[in-house]
Structures are given as C-alpha cells and as structure tokens.
Amino acid sequence: MHDADLIKQWKAEENRAFSGWDFSHINGRWHFDEPPWDYKAVVKTYLKDTDILLDMGTGGGEVLLTLNHPYRNTYATEAYAPNFELCKNTLSPLGISVVQTYNDERLDKLPFENDTFDFIINRHESFDLTEVDRTLKPGGYFVTQQVGNKNDHEFMQKLNDGYIPHSSEHTIDKYCSTLANLGYEIVKTDEFQCPIRFYDVGALVFLAKILVWEFPEFSVRTHIDKLRSYQKEIDEKGFLQGTAHRFLIVARKM
C-alpha cells in the first residue's frame, strides 16, 4: 500500500467514533490473552442480591448488566460524556442509578454519602481508595481489576518519546498495602502479564486515540514518522509486540 493510502487509513482510524467499552472494530487485528481469572465470576462469588452495588466507570454498562444484579440495588458512575449519554439510554430505563463523575479539583471523588454501598466494583477505572473507603459500609467488599503499570510500555516508550504516564505506584503491592493500612482484609489477589500484538498500524492508532491517559497528545499528524517505522516493522515481522498487564484485588472492609 502506498504511503498516502496508509496515512488516509490511519487518519480514518483516528477519527472513528467510539462509545461504550467496545473494541470489536479491531477484532482480529490485535490479540492478547485474557487473565486466568474470570472477573465476573469473582464478583458474583461475594455479591448478594440484597447488596447495594456501585460499578465505578461502568463504560456502557456492558459488564455490569451481565451480573444480573437487582436493578433497584445498582448504581453506576461514568466520566466519559459519550458513555454517560449511552448509559442514560440503556441503564437508567432499567432502574439503575447512573451518575456522571467529573470534578476539576478531584477527578476520583465519588458523589455519594458515607457508608452508602455494600459492594463496590471497579474494572479498569481510576480510583481514590479514601473515597472507596468513605462510601463503603463496614463489612463491604471492594473488587477491582486494573490495567497494570507495565501495560503497553513498549508502545508508550516509542509514541511518547520515552514518557511513561503510568504511576510507578500503580501496583498490586502498593494498593494492597494501602488497603491493609485502612483496615481491610485482602481476600484474593492475582496478577498477569502476556504479549500483546497488533497486526496492522491502524489498529494501534485506533487504540492510542482512545487511551489518552496512555498516549497523551497522540495524533497521526504529529506521530507520522513513528507510525511509518511501525509499518516497516509489520512489513518485516507481520506484527508489533508489547506487553499486556492486569491485576486483581478483592478486599473486605473490616
């Protein structure tokens, strides 16, 4: 494919609309193994129908709805405006309370009263443990699956000129230590790393434009030489390879 055609293709990926937490557009164009644990099964191990549940950063509510938790006992937060609008149309009519979270002073503040929830879940959303602790009732559970701080390191190194936006403290050990200091019982933990591969540069462009916290200020225009370098690598090897990193924590407030 000629250079001009590639650039046109990459710009189309950059401008493609995205909502929910749906990456089906690049199915078959990238690959990484799922963690050895089943997040939904882990949550359902501890979750009771009578629990007041909060899903932090619900996306489009895709995972939340698979839990089949009583809607009247279910709350969700979402910060990304297009996803919040999607949730108002899909979750709110069911009776699920959806709240948009945004705060210029404190992005991770939860707009709820103290001791509101029996169970808080968080899949790939940022959080402030003091806010989780404030809004979780004694005896309640906090379950989180996080993207680890080694995720996409190789791609960030190149596209961000060596800058790694992930905090060095975004680790399973750090969060478990903080939770223990807050008086939580660490019920279960797990951690997983595996290769992640992209089979065309456009798929990486699509992802990089969405993951602004990993690839700040990314654009095809400003990163064209790096993308051409990646295209050469794909022409030679057939793929680009980096690292996927996930960890899981189940904690109970004593």
PDB file of C-alpha atoms in Angstrom:
ATOM      1  CA  MET A   1       0.000   0.000   0.000  1.00  0.00           C
ATOM      2  CA  HIS A   2       1.303   3.451  -0.914  1.00  0.00           C
ATOM      3  CA  ASP A   3       2.283   5.876   1.847  1.00  0.00           C
ATOM      4  CA  ALA A   4      -0.585   8.261   1.060  1.00  0.00           C
ATOM      5  CA  ASP A   5      -3.108   5.414   1.284  1.00  0.00           C
ATOM      6  CA  LEU A   6      -1.698   4.289   4.622  1.00  0.00           C
ATOM      7  CA  ILE A   7      -1.910   7.787   6.058  1.00  0.00           C
ATOM      8  CA  LYS A   8      -5.508   8.100   4.832  1.00  0.00           C
ATOM      9  CA  GLN A   9      -6.328   4.787   6.514  1.00  0.00           C
ATOM     10  CA  TRP A  10      -4.642   5.806   9.777  1.00  0.00           C
ATOM     11  CA  LYS A  11      -6.496   9.137   9.870  1.00  0.00           C
ATOM     12  CA  ALA A  12      -9.795   7.302   9.368  1.00  0.00           C
ATOM     13  CA  GLU A  13      -8.968   5.134  12.400  1.00  0.00           C
ATOM     14  CA  GLU A  14      -8.014   8.231  14.397  1.00  0.00           C
ATOM     15  CA  ASN A  15     -11.361   9.882  13.671  1.00  0.00           C
ATOM     16  CA  ARG A  16     -13.566   6.846  14.176  1.00  0.00           C
ATOM     17  CA  ALA A  17     -16.260   7.350  16.816  1.00  0.00           C
ATOM     18  CA  PHE A  18     -16.053   5.283  19.996  1.00  0.00           C
ATOM     19  CA  SER A  19     -18.602   4.642  22.732  1.00  0.00           C
ATOM     20  CA  GLY A  20     -19.167   2.099  25.456  1.00  0.00           C
ATOM     21  CA  TRP A  21     -16.133  -0.063  26.032  1.00  0.00           C
ATOM     22  CA  ASP A  22     -16.411  -1.824  22.691  1.00  0.00           C
ATOM     23  CA  PHE A  23     -13.270  -2.708  20.758  1.00  0.00           C
ATOM     24  CA  SER A  24     -14.983  -5.048  18.296  1.00  0.00           C
ATOM     25  CA  HIS A  25     -13.907  -2.736  15.465  1.00  0.00           C
ATOM     26  CA  ILE A  26     -10.360  -4.112  15.720  1.00  0.00           C
ATOM     27  CA  ASN A  27     -11.279  -7.772  16.320  1.00  0.00           C
ATOM     28  CA  GLY A  28      -8.759  -9.957  14.501  1.00  0.00           C
ATOM     29  CA  ARG A  29      -6.349  -7.055  14.164  1.00  0.00           C
ATOM     30  CA  TRP A  30      -4.844  -7.397  17.648  1.00  0.00           C
ATOM     31  CA  HIS A  31      -4.529 -10.125  20.232  1.00  0.00           C
ATOM     32  CA  PHE A  32      -3.687 -10.719  23.866  1.00  0.00           C
ATOM     33  CA  ASP A  33      -4.720 -13.448  26.269  1.00  0.00           C
ATOM     34  CA  GLU A  34      -7.356 -12.761  28.887  1.00  0.00           C
ATOM     35  CA  PRO A  35      -6.276 -13.031  32.558  1.00  0.00           C
ATOM     36  CA  PRO A  36      -6.572 -16.514  34.121  1.00  0.00           C
ATOM     37  CA  TRP A  37      -9.338 -15.301  36.459  1.00  0.00           C
ATOM     38  CA  ASP A  38     -12.946 -14.554  35.471  1.00  0.00           C
ATOM     39  CA  TYR A  39     -13.728 -11.060  36.777  1.00  0.00           C
ATOM     40  CA  LYS A  40     -17.497 -11.532  36.662  1.00  0.00           C
ATOM     41  CA  ALA A  41     -17.288 -14.900  38.421  1.00  0.00           C
ATOM     42  CA  VAL A  42     -15.065 -13.398  41.124  1.00  0.00           C
ATOM     43  CA  VAL A  43     -17.570 -10.596  41.754  1.00  0.00           C
ATOM     44  CA  LYS A  44     -20.521 -12.987  41.872  1.00  0.00           C
ATOM     45  CA  THR A  45     -18.701 -15.183  44.406  1.00  0.00           C
ATOM     46  CA  TYR A  46     -19.102 -12.462  47.043  1.00  0.00           C
ATOM     47  CA  LEU A  47     -22.044 -10.371  45.783  1.00  0.00           C
ATOM     48  CA  LYS A  48     -25.507 -10.898  47.351  1.00  0.00           C
ATOM     49  CA  ASP A  49     -28.790  -9.800  45.771  1.00  0.00           C
ATOM     50  CA  THR A  50     -29.525  -7.609  48.790  1.00  0.00           C
ATOM     51  CA  ASP A  51     -26.231  -5.699  48.443  1.00  0.00           C
ATOM     52  CA  ILE A  52     -26.289  -2.069  47.305  1.00  0.00           C
ATOM     53  CA  LEU A  53     -23.796  -2.216  44.429  1.00  0.00           C
ATOM     54  CA  LEU A  54     -21.697   0.506  42.802  1.00  0.00           C
ATOM     55  CA  ASP A  55     -19.919  -0.044  39.482  1.00  0.00           C
ATOM     56  CA  MET A  56     -17.225   2.618  39.088  1.00  0.00           C
ATOM     57  CA  GLY A  57     -16.536   3.642  35.496  1.00  0.00           C
ATOM     58  CA  THR A  58     -19.182   1.390  34.006  1.00  0.00           C
ATOM     59  CA  GLY A  59     -18.391   2.287  30.383  1.00  0.00           C
ATOM     60  CA  GLY A  60     -21.582   1.389  28.558  1.00  0.00           C
ATOM     61  CA  GLY A  61     -22.685  -0.934  31.348  1.00  0.00           C
ATOM     62  CA  GLU A  62     -21.651  -3.994  29.333  1.00  0.00           C
ATOM     63  CA  VAL A  63     -20.063  -5.909  32.208  1.00  0.00           C
ATOM     64  CA  LEU A  64     -22.473  -4.604  34.839  1.00  0.00           C
ATOM     65  CA  LEU A  65     -25.527  -5.967  33.030  1.00  0.00           C
ATOM     66  CA  THR A  66     -24.030  -9.461  32.837  1.00  0.00           C
ATOM     67  CA  LEU A  67     -24.023  -9.619  36.646  1.00  0.00           C
ATOM     68  CA  ASN A  68     -27.852  -9.618  36.651  1.00  0.00           C
ATOM     69  CA  HIS A  69     -27.873  -7.742  39.951  1.00  0.00           C
ATOM     70  CA  PRO A  70     -31.276  -6.347  41.015  1.00  0.00           C
ATOM     71  CA  TYR A  71     -31.540  -3.016  39.226  1.00  0.00           C
ATOM     72  CA  ARG A  72     -33.071  -1.238  42.231  1.00  0.00           C
ATOM     73  CA  ASN A  73     -29.887  -2.059  44.187  1.00  0.00           C
ATOM     74  CA  THR A  74     -27.483  -0.971  41.454  1.00  0.00           C
ATOM     75  CA  TYR A  75     -25.604   2.295  40.938  1.00  0.00           C
ATOM     76  CA  ALA A  76     -23.040   3.204  38.295  1.00  0.00           C
ATOM     77  CA  THR A  77     -20.660   6.079  37.635  1.00  0.00           C
ATOM     78  CA  GLU A  78     -19.181   7.139  34.320  1.00  0.00           C
ATOM     79  CA  ALA A  79     -16.938  10.109  33.486  1.00  0.00           C
ATOM     80  CA  TYR A  80     -16.666   9.868  29.679  1.00  0.00           C
ATOM     81  CA  ALA A  81     -19.507  12.021  28.311  1.00  0.00           C
ATOM     82  CA  PRO A  82     -20.489   9.844  25.297  1.00  0.00           C
ATOM     83  CA  ASN A  83     -20.631   6.768  27.546  1.00  0.00           C
ATOM     84  CA  PHE A  84     -22.687   8.625  30.136  1.00  0.00           C
ATOM     85  CA  GLU A  85     -25.244   9.508  27.471  1.00  0.00           C
ATOM     86  CA  LEU A  86     -25.278   5.874  26.369  1.00  0.00           C
ATOM     87  CA  CYS A  87     -25.867   4.766  29.970  1.00  0.00           C
ATOM     88  CA  LYS A  88     -28.789   7.185  30.358  1.00  0.00           C
ATOM     89  CA  ASN A  89     -30.437   5.450  27.414  1.00  0.00           C
ATOM     90  CA  THR A  90     -29.614   1.855  28.357  1.00  0.00           C
ATOM     91  CA  LEU A  91     -29.212   1.633  32.147  1.00  0.00           C
ATOM     92  CA  SER A  92     -31.446   4.374  33.543  1.00  0.00           C
ATOM     93  CA  PRO A  93     -34.684   2.999  31.992  1.00  0.00           C
ATOM     94  CA  LEU A  94     -33.999  -0.283  33.819  1.00  0.00           C
ATOM     95  CA  GLY A  95     -33.950   1.481  37.172  1.00  0.00           C
ATOM     96  CA  ILE A  96     -30.162   1.596  37.567  1.00  0.00           C
ATOM     97  CA  SER A  97     -28.987   4.903  39.036  1.00  0.00           C
ATOM     98  CA  VAL A  98     -26.297   6.405  36.801  1.00  0.00           C
ATOM     99  CA  VAL A  99     -24.207   9.376  37.933  1.00  0.00           C
ATOM    100  CA  GLN A 100     -21.682  11.299  35.857  1.00  0.00           C
ATOM    101  CA  THR A 101     -18.414  11.845  37.675  1.00  0.00           C
ATOM    102  CA  TYR A 102     -16.306  14.848  36.845  1.00  0.00           C
ATOM    103  CA  ASN A 103     -14.627  17.333  39.117  1.00  0.00           C
ATOM    104  CA  ASP A 104     -11.909  19.765  38.113  1.00  0.00           C
ATOM    105  CA  GLU A 105     -10.421  19.642  41.585  1.00  0.00           C
ATOM    106  CA  ARG A 106     -10.628  15.918  42.259  1.00  0.00           C
ATOM    107  CA  LEU A 107     -11.425  13.576  39.413  1.00  0.00           C
ATOM    108  CA  ASP A 108     -11.836  10.490  41.599  1.00  0.00           C
ATOM    109  CA  LYS A 109     -14.332  11.966  44.097  1.00  0.00           C
ATOM    110  CA  LEU A 110     -17.476   9.842  44.470  1.00  0.00           C
ATOM    111  CA  PRO A 111     -20.720  11.874  44.694  1.00  0.00           C
ATOM    112  CA  PHE A 112     -22.290   9.709  47.395  1.00  0.00           C
ATOM    113  CA  GLU A 113     -22.802   9.841  51.158  1.00  0.00           C
ATOM    114  CA  ASN A 114     -20.605   7.970  53.629  1.00  0.00           C
ATOM    115  CA  ASP A 115     -21.339   4.248  54.051  1.00  0.00           C
ATOM    116  CA  THR A 116     -23.680   4.084  51.038  1.00  0.00           C
ATOM    117  CA  PHE A 117     -22.626   0.792  49.446  1.00  0.00           C
ATOM    118  CA  ASP A 118     -22.281  -2.844  50.459  1.00  0.00           C
ATOM    119  CA  PHE A 119     -20.205  -3.673  47.379  1.00  0.00           C
ATOM    120  CA  ILE A 120     -18.034  -1.566  45.060  1.00  0.00           C
ATOM    121  CA  ILE A 121     -16.592  -2.905  41.817  1.00  0.00           C
ATOM    122  CA  ASN A 122     -14.117  -1.245  39.513  1.00  0.00           C
ATOM    123  CA  ARG A 123     -12.843  -2.648  36.228  1.00  0.00           C
ATOM    124  CA  HIS A 124     -10.099  -0.543  34.652  1.00  0.00           C
ATOM    125  CA  GLU A 125     -11.256   2.758  36.167  1.00  0.00           C
ATOM    126  CA  SER A 126      -9.067   5.124  38.197  1.00  0.00           C
ATOM    127  CA  PHE A 127      -9.988   5.477  41.850  1.00  0.00           C
ATOM    128  CA  ASP A 128      -9.113   7.085  45.159  1.00  0.00           C
ATOM    129  CA  LEU A 129      -9.013   4.493  47.936  1.00  0.00           C
ATOM    130  CA  THR A 130     -10.013   7.052  50.526  1.00  0.00           C
ATOM    131  CA  GLU A 131     -13.217   7.672  48.549  1.00  0.00           C
ATOM    132  CA  VAL A 132     -13.853   3.942  48.192  1.00  0.00           C
ATOM    133  CA  ASP A 133     -13.363   3.566  51.938  1.00  0.00           C
ATOM    134  CA  ARG A 134     -15.606   6.542  52.723  1.00  0.00           C
ATOM    135  CA  THR A 135     -18.571   5.257  50.713  1.00  0.00           C
ATOM    136  CA  LEU A 136     -18.238   1.532  51.508  1.00  0.00           C
ATOM    137  CA  LYS A 137     -20.040   0.155  54.561  1.00  0.00           C
ATOM    138  CA  PRO A 138     -18.129  -1.841  57.185  1.00  0.00           C
ATOM    139  CA  GLY A 139     -18.151  -5.473  56.116  1.00  0.00           C
ATOM    140  CA  GLY A 140     -18.463  -4.460  52.467  1.00  0.00           C
ATOM    141  CA  TYR A 141     -16.350  -5.680  49.556  1.00  0.00           C
ATOM    142  CA  PHE A 142     -14.180  -3.803  47.064  1.00  0.00           C
ATOM    143  CA  VAL A 143     -13.284  -5.738  43.912  1.00  0.00           C
ATOM    144  CA  THR A 144     -11.063  -4.196  41.255  1.00  0.00           C
ATOM    145  CA  GLN A 145      -9.354  -5.391  38.097  1.00  0.00           C
ATOM    146  CA  GLN A 146      -6.762  -2.886  36.970  1.00  0.00           C
ATOM    147  CA  VAL A 147      -4.542  -2.324  33.972  1.00  0.00           C
ATOM    148  CA  GLY A 148      -1.079  -2.641  35.493  1.00  0.00           C
ATOM    149  CA  ASN A 149       1.690  -0.081  35.207  1.00  0.00           C
ATOM    150  CA  LYS A 150       3.659  -2.205  32.720  1.00  0.00           C
ATOM    151  CA  ASN A 151       0.791  -2.255  30.223  1.00  0.00           C
ATOM    152  CA  ASP A 152       1.722  -1.034  26.714  1.00  0.00           C
ATOM    153  CA  HIS A 153       5.149   0.080  27.984  1.00  0.00           C
ATOM    154  CA  GLU A 154       6.851  -0.651  24.670  1.00  0.00           C
ATOM    155  CA  PHE A 155       4.327   1.345  22.642  1.00  0.00           C
ATOM    156  CA  MET A 156       4.311   4.229  25.116  1.00  0.00           C
ATOM    157  CA  GLN A 157       8.117   4.374  25.085  1.00  0.00           C
ATOM    158  CA  LYS A 158       8.087   4.951  21.335  1.00  0.00           C
ATOM    159  CA  LEU A 159       4.954   7.036  20.808  1.00  0.00           C
ATOM    160  CA  ASN A 160       5.531   9.190  23.907  1.00  0.00           C
ATOM    161  CA  ASP A 161       9.285   9.702  23.344  1.00  0.00           C
ATOM    162  CA  GLY A 162      10.127   7.646  26.416  1.00  0.00           C
ATOM    163  CA  TYR A 163       7.483   9.182  28.672  1.00  0.00           C
ATOM    164  CA  ILE A 164       5.539   6.607  30.742  1.00  0.00           C
ATOM    165  CA  PRO A 165       2.354   8.175  32.189  1.00  0.00           C
ATOM    166  CA  HIS A 166       1.558   5.219  34.446  1.00  0.00           C
ATOM    167  CA  SER A 167       2.444   5.911  38.052  1.00  0.00           C
ATOM    168  CA  SER A 168       5.189   3.751  39.493  1.00  0.00           C
ATOM    169  CA  GLU A 169       2.846   3.328  42.476  1.00  0.00           C
ATOM    170  CA  HIS A 170       0.066   1.797  40.362  1.00  0.00           C
ATOM    171  CA  THR A 171       0.938  -1.698  41.515  1.00  0.00           C
ATOM    172  CA  ILE A 172      -0.894  -4.511  43.249  1.00  0.00           C
ATOM    173  CA  ASP A 173       1.546  -4.377  46.184  1.00  0.00           C
ATOM    174  CA  LYS A 174       1.001  -0.652  46.735  1.00  0.00           C
ATOM    175  CA  TYR A 175      -2.801  -0.905  46.731  1.00  0.00           C
ATOM    176  CA  CYS A 176      -2.821  -3.966  48.971  1.00  0.00           C
ATOM    177  CA  SER A 177      -0.548  -2.185  51.439  1.00  0.00           C
ATOM    178  CA  THR A 178      -2.794   0.896  51.493  1.00  0.00           C
ATOM    179  CA  LEU A 179      -5.919  -1.221  51.906  1.00  0.00           C
ATOM    180  CA  ALA A 180      -4.341  -3.141  54.775  1.00  0.00           C
ATOM    181  CA  ASN A 181      -3.418   0.133  56.458  1.00  0.00           C
ATOM    182  CA  LEU A 182      -7.051   1.206  56.132  1.00  0.00           C
ATOM    183  CA  GLY A 183      -8.069  -1.951  57.960  1.00  0.00           C
ATOM    184  CA  TYR A 184      -9.127  -4.126  55.035  1.00  0.00           C
ATOM    185  CA  GLU A 185      -8.772  -7.881  54.781  1.00  0.00           C
ATOM    186  CA  ILE A 186      -7.112  -8.820  51.483  1.00  0.00           C
ATOM    187  CA  VAL A 187      -9.311 -11.723  50.404  1.00  0.00           C
ATOM    188  CA  LYS A 188      -7.840 -12.512  46.986  1.00  0.00           C
ATOM    189  CA  THR A 189      -5.171 -11.189  44.604  1.00  0.00           C
ATOM    190  CA  ASP A 190      -3.817 -12.175  41.222  1.00  0.00           C
ATOM    191  CA  GLU A 191      -1.568 -10.670  38.560  1.00  0.00           C
ATOM    192  CA  PHE A 192      -0.979 -11.441  34.890  1.00  0.00           C
ATOM    193  CA  GLN A 193       1.310 -10.328  32.066  1.00  0.00           C
ATOM    194  CA  CYS A 194       1.347 -11.566  28.470  1.00  0.00           C
ATOM    195  CA  PRO A 195       2.353 -10.389  24.989  1.00  0.00           C
ATOM    196  CA  ILE A 196       0.001  -8.067  23.126  1.00  0.00           C
ATOM    197  CA  ARG A 197       0.234  -7.997  19.333  1.00  0.00           C
ATOM    198  CA  PHE A 198      -1.075  -5.620  16.671  1.00  0.00           C
ATOM    199  CA  TYR A 199      -1.289  -6.888  13.104  1.00  0.00           C
ATOM    200  CA  ASP A 200      -1.780  -3.505  11.446  1.00  0.00           C
ATOM    201  CA  VAL A 201      -0.795   0.019  12.434  1.00  0.00           C
ATOM    202  CA  GLY A 202      -4.363   1.297  12.065  1.00  0.00           C
ATOM    203  CA  ALA A 203      -5.497  -0.874  14.977  1.00  0.00           C
ATOM    204  CA  LEU A 204      -2.820   0.693  17.190  1.00  0.00           C
ATOM    205  CA  VAL A 205      -3.861   4.179  16.023  1.00  0.00           C
ATOM    206  CA  PHE A 206      -7.494   3.416  16.935  1.00  0.00           C
ATOM    207  CA  LEU A 207      -6.454   2.303  20.419  1.00  0.00           C
ATOM    208  CA  ALA A 208      -3.941   5.104  21.025  1.00  0.00           C
ATOM    209  CA  LYS A 209      -6.518   7.769  20.194  1.00  0.00           C
ATOM    210  CA  ILE A 210      -8.928   6.285  22.768  1.00  0.00           C
ATOM    211  CA  LEU A 211      -6.409   5.651  25.563  1.00  0.00           C
ATOM    212  CA  VAL A 212      -5.481   9.286  26.064  1.00  0.00           C
ATOM    213  CA  TRP A 213      -4.118   8.518  29.552  1.00  0.00           C
ATOM    214  CA  GLU A 214      -1.529   6.187  27.994  1.00  0.00           C
ATOM    215  CA  PHE A 215      -0.874   8.174  24.808  1.00  0.00           C
ATOM    216  CA  PRO A 216      -1.321  11.881  25.632  1.00  0.00           C
ATOM    217  CA  GLU A 217      -1.291  14.270  22.672  1.00  0.00           C
ATOM    218  CA  PHE A 218      -1.173  11.422  20.166  1.00  0.00           C
ATOM    219  CA  SER A 219      -2.192  12.158  16.594  1.00  0.00           C
ATOM    220  CA  VAL A 220      -1.364  10.732  13.195  1.00  0.00           C
ATOM    221  CA  ARG A 221      -0.027  14.117  12.093  1.00  0.00           C
ATOM    222  CA  THR A 222       2.457  14.531  14.957  1.00  0.00           C
ATOM    223  CA  HIS A 223       3.493  10.857  15.083  1.00  0.00           C
ATOM    224  CA  ILE A 224       3.659  10.083  11.373  1.00  0.00           C
ATOM    225  CA  ASP A 225       7.351   9.109  11.340  1.00  0.00           C
ATOM    226  CA  LYS A 226       6.896   6.719  14.279  1.00  0.00           C
ATOM    227  CA  LEU A 227       3.874   5.155  12.574  1.00  0.00           C
ATOM    228  CA  ARG A 228       5.872   4.690   9.374  1.00  0.00           C
ATOM    229  CA  SER A 229       8.551   2.962  11.437  1.00  0.00           C
ATOM    230  CA  TYR A 230       5.903   0.649  12.891  1.00  0.00           C
ATOM    231  CA  GLN A 231       4.594  -0.079   9.388  1.00  0.00           C
ATOM    232  CA  LYS A 232       8.086  -1.138   8.350  1.00  0.00           C
ATOM    233  CA  GLU A 233       8.237  -3.461  11.374  1.00  0.00           C
ATOM    234  CA  ILE A 234       4.924  -5.051  10.411  1.00  0.00           C
ATOM    235  CA  ASP A 235       6.081  -5.464   6.816  1.00  0.00           C
ATOM    236  CA  GLU A 236       9.148  -7.323   8.113  1.00  0.00           C
ATOM    237  CA  LYS A 237       7.709  -9.325  11.048  1.00  0.00           C
ATOM    238  CA  GLY A 238       3.960  -9.360  10.498  1.00  0.00           C
ATOM    239  CA  PHE A 239       3.096  -7.784  13.871  1.00  0.00           C
ATOM    240  CA  LEU A 240       4.013  -5.299  16.588  1.00  0.00           C
ATOM    241  CA  GLN A 241       4.520  -6.713  20.070  1.00  0.00           C
ATOM    242  CA  GLY A 242       4.262  -5.210  23.533  1.00  0.00           C
ATOM    243  CA  THR A 243       3.083  -6.218  26.999  1.00  0.00           C
ATOM    244  CA  ALA A 244      -0.416  -6.531  28.481  1.00  0.00           C
ATOM    245  CA  HIS A 245      -0.569  -6.266  32.287  1.00  0.00           C
ATOM    246  CA  ARG A 246      -3.557  -6.825  34.601  1.00  0.00           C
ATOM    247  CA  PHE A 247      -4.057  -7.345  38.326  1.00  0.00           C
ATOM    248  CA  LEU A 248      -6.987  -8.250  40.576  1.00  0.00           C
ATOM    249  CA  ILE A 249      -7.757  -7.384  44.188  1.00  0.00           C
ATOM    250  CA  VAL A 250     -10.667  -8.495  46.354  1.00  0.00           C
ATOM    251  CA  ALA A 251     -10.720  -6.702  49.732  1.00  0.00           C
ATOM    252  CA  ARG A 252     -13.217  -6.599  52.589  1.00  0.00           C
ATOM    253  CA  LYS A 253     -13.665  -3.629  54.902  1.00  0.00           C
ATOM    254  CA  MET A 254     -13.409  -4.922  58.458  1.00  0.00           C
TER     255      MET A 254
END
